[in-house]
PDB file of C-alpha atoms in Angstrom:
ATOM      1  CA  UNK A1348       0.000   0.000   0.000  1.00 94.00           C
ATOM      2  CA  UNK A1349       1.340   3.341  -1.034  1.00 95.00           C
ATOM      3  CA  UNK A1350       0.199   6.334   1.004  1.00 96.00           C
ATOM      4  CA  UNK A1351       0.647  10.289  -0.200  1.00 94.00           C
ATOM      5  CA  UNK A1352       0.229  13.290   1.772  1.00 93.00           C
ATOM      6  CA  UNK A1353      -2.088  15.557  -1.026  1.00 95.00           C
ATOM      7  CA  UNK A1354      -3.353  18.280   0.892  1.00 96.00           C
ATOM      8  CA  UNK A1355      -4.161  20.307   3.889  1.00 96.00           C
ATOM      9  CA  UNK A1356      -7.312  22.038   4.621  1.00 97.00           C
ATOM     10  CA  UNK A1357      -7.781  24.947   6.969  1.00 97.00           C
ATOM     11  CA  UNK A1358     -10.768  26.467   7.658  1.00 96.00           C
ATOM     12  CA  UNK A1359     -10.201  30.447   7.596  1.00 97.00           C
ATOM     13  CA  UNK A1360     -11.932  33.355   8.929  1.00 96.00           C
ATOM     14  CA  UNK A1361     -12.095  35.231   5.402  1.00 96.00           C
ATOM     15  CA  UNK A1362     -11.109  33.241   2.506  1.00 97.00           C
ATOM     16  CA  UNK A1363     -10.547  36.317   0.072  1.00 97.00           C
ATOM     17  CA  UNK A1364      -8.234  37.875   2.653  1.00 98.00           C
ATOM     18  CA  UNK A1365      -6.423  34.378   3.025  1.00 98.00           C
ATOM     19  CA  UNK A1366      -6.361  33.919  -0.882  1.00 98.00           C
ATOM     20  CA  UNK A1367      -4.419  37.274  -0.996  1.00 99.00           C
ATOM     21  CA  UNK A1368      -2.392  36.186   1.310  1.00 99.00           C
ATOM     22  CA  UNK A1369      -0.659  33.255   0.076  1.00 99.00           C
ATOM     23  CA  UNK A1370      -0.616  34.756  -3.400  1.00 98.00           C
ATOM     24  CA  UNK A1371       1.172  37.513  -1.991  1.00 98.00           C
ATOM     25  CA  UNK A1372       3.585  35.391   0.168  1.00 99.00           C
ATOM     26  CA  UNK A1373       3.279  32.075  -1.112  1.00 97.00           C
ATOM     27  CA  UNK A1374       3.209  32.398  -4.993  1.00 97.00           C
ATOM     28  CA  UNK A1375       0.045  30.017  -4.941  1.00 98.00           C
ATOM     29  CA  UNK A1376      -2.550  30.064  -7.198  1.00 98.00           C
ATOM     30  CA  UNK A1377      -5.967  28.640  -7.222  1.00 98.00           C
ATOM     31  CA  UNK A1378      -6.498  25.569  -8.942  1.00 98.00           C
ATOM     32  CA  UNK A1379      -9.559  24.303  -8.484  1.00 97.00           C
ATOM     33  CA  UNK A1380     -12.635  26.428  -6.690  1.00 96.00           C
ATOM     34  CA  UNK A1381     -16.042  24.999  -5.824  1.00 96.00           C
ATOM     35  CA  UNK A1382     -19.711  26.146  -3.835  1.00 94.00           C
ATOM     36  CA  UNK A1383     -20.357  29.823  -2.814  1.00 90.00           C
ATOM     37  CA  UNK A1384     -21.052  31.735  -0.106  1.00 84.00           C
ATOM     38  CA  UNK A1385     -19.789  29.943   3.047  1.00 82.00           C
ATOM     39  CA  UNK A1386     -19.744  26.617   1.262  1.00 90.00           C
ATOM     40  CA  UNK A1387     -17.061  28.058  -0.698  1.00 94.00           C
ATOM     41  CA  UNK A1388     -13.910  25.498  -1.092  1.00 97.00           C
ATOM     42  CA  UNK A1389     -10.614  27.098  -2.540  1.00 98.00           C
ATOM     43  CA  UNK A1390      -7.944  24.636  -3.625  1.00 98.00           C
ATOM     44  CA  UNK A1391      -4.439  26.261  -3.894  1.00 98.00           C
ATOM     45  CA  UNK A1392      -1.162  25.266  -5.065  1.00 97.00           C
ATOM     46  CA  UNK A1393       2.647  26.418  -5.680  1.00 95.00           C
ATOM     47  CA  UNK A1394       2.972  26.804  -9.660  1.00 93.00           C
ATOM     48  CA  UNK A1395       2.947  23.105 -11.054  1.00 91.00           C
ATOM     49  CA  UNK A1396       2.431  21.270  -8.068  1.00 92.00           C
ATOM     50  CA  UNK A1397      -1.389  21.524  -8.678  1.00 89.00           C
ATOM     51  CA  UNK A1398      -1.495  17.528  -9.061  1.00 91.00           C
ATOM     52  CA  UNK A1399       0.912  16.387  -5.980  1.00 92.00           C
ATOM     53  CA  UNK A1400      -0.114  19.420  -3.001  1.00 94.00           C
ATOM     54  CA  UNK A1401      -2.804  21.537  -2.574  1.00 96.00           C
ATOM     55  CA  UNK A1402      -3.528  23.985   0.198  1.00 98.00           C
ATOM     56  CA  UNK A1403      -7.725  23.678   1.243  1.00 98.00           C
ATOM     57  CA  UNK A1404      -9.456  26.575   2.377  1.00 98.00           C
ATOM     58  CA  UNK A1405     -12.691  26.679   3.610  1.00 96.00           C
ATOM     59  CA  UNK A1406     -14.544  29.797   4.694  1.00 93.00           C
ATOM     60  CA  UNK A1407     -16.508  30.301   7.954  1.00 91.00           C
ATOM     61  CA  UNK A1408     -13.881  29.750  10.356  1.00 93.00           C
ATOM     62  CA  UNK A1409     -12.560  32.113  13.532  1.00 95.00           C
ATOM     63  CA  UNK A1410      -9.574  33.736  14.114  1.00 97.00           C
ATOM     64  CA  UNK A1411      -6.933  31.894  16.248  1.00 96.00           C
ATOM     65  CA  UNK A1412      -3.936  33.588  18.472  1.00 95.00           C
ATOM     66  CA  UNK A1413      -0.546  31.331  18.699  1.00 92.00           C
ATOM     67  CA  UNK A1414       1.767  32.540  21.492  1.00 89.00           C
ATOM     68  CA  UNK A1415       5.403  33.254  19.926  1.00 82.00           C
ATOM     69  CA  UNK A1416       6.900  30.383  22.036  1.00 89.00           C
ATOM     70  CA  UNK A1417       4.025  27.678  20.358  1.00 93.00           C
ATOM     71  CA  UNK A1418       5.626  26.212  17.228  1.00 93.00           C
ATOM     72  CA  UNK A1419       2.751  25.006  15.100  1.00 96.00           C
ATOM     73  CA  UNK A1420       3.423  25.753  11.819  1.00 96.00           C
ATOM     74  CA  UNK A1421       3.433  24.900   8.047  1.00 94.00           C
ATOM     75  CA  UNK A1422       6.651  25.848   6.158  1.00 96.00           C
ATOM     76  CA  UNK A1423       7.632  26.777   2.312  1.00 96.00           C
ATOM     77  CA  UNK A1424      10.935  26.120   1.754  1.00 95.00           C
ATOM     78  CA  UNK A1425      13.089  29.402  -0.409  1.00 96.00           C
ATOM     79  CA  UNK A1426      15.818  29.441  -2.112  1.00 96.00           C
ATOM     80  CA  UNK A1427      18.265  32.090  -0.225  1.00 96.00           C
ATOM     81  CA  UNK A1428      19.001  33.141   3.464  1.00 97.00           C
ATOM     82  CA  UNK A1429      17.949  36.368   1.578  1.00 98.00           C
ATOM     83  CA  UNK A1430      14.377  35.400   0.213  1.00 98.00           C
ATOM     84  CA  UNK A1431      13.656  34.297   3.950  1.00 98.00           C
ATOM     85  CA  UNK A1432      14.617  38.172   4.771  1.00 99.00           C
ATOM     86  CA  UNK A1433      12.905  39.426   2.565  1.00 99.00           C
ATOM     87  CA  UNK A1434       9.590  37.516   3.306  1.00 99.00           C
ATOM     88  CA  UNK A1435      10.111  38.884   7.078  1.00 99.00           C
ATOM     89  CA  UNK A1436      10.194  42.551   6.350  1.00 99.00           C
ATOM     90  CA  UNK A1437       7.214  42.296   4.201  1.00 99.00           C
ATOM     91  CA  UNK A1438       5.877  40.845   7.098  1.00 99.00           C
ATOM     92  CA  UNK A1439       6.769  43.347   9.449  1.00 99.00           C
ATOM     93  CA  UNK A1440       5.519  46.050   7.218  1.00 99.00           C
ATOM     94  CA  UNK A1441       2.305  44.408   6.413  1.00 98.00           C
ATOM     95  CA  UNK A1442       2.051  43.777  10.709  1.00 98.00           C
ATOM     96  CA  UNK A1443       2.117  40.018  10.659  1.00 98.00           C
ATOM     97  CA  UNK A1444       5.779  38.520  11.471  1.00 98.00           C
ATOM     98  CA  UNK A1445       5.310  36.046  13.797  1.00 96.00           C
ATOM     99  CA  UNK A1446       9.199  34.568  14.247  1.00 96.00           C
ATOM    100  CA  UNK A1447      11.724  37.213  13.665  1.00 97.00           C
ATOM    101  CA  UNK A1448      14.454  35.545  10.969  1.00 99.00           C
ATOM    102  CA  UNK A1449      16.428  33.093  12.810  1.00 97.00           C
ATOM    103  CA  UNK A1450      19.167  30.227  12.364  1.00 98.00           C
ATOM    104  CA  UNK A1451      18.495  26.820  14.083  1.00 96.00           C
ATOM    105  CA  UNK A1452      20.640  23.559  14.050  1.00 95.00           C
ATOM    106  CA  UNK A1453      20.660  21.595  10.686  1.00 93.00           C
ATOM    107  CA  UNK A1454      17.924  19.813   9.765  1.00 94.00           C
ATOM    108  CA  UNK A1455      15.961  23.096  10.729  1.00 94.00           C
ATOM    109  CA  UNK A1456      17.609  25.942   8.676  1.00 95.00           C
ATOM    110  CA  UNK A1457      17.109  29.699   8.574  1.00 98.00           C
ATOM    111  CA  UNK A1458      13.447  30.526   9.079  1.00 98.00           C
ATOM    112  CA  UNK A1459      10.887  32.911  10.041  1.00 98.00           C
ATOM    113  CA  UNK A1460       7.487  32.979  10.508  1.00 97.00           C
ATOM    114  CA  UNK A1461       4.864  34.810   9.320  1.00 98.00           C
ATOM    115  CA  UNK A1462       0.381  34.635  10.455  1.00 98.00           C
ATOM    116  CA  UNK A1463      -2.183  34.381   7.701  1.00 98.00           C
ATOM    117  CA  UNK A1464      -5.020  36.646   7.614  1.00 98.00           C
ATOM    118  CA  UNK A1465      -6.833  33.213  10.419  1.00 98.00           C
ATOM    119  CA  UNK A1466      -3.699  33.246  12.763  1.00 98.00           C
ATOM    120  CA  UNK A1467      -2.188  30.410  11.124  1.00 98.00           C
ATOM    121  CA  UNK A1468       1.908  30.601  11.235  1.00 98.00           C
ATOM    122  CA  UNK A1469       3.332  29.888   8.051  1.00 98.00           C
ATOM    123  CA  UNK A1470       7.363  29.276   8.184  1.00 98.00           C
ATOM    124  CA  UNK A1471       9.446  30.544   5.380  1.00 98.00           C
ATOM    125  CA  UNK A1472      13.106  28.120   5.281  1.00 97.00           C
ATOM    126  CA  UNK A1473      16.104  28.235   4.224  1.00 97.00           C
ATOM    127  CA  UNK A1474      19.092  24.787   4.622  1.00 94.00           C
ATOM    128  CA  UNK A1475      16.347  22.460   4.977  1.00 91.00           C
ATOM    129  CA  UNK A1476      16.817  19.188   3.200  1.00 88.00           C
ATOM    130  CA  UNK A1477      13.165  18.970   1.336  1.00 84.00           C
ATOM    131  CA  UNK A1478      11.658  20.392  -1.349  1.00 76.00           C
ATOM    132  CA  UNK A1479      13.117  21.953  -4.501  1.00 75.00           C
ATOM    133  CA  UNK A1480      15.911  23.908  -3.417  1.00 74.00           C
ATOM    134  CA  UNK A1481      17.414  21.119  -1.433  1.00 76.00           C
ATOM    135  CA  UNK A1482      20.104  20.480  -3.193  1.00 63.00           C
ATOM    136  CA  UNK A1483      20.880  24.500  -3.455  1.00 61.00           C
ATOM    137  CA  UNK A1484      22.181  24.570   0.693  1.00 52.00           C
TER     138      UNK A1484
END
């Protein structure tokens, strides 16, 4: 038996807001879209990945708080210490950095962390040994 993690599905206090969101920060896109109002299901995914990982978000949900010392978290993976800088000014600008940029011990890498429009943290790595830009630490 093969198993395959496909997707993730968060339910999010304004989906519009949230679709911004990880356009803006995330580079996703929607791929597939479905029901209205608060039935409204948004898949989303990193260009080409559409058919391995999708991000679900469903509307209708409340906002959550996560204390800075709670590590909970999703994480894209970037290709330079600098990208991960980057990401966290935008996010202080914008009033939602969540982890100030930080190094860790290898596997973890360079990260910071950044809420969604729900409270979700999203981490933003660099030197971690997954994903496309693996092989570029």
């Amino acid at each position: 038996m093969t198993v395959a993690f496909t997707h993730c599905a968060l339910q999010v206090a304004d989906l519009d807001k949230s679709i911004a969101f990880y356009a803006r920060y995330c580079g996703m896109e929607i791929v597939k879209e479905h029901g209205e109002g608060r039935a409204r299901v948004v898949w989303l995914a990193s260009p080409g990945a559409g058919d391995r990982f999708v991000l679900v978000l469903l509307g209708g949900g409340a906002l959550r708080e996560q204390t800075p010392d709670d590590m909970t978290h999703y994480g894209f993976g970037v290709p330079t210490r600098d990208d991960v800088d980057r990401i966290a000014a935008m996010a202080k600008v914008d009033g939602c950095l969540h982890w100030e940029p930080r190094e860790y011990a290898p596997p973890t890498g360079y990260l910071c962390g950044v809420k969604d429009p729900t409270g979700y943290v999203v981490e933003f790595s660099y030197g971690q040994p997954l994903g496309p830009h693996a092989d570029q630490t």
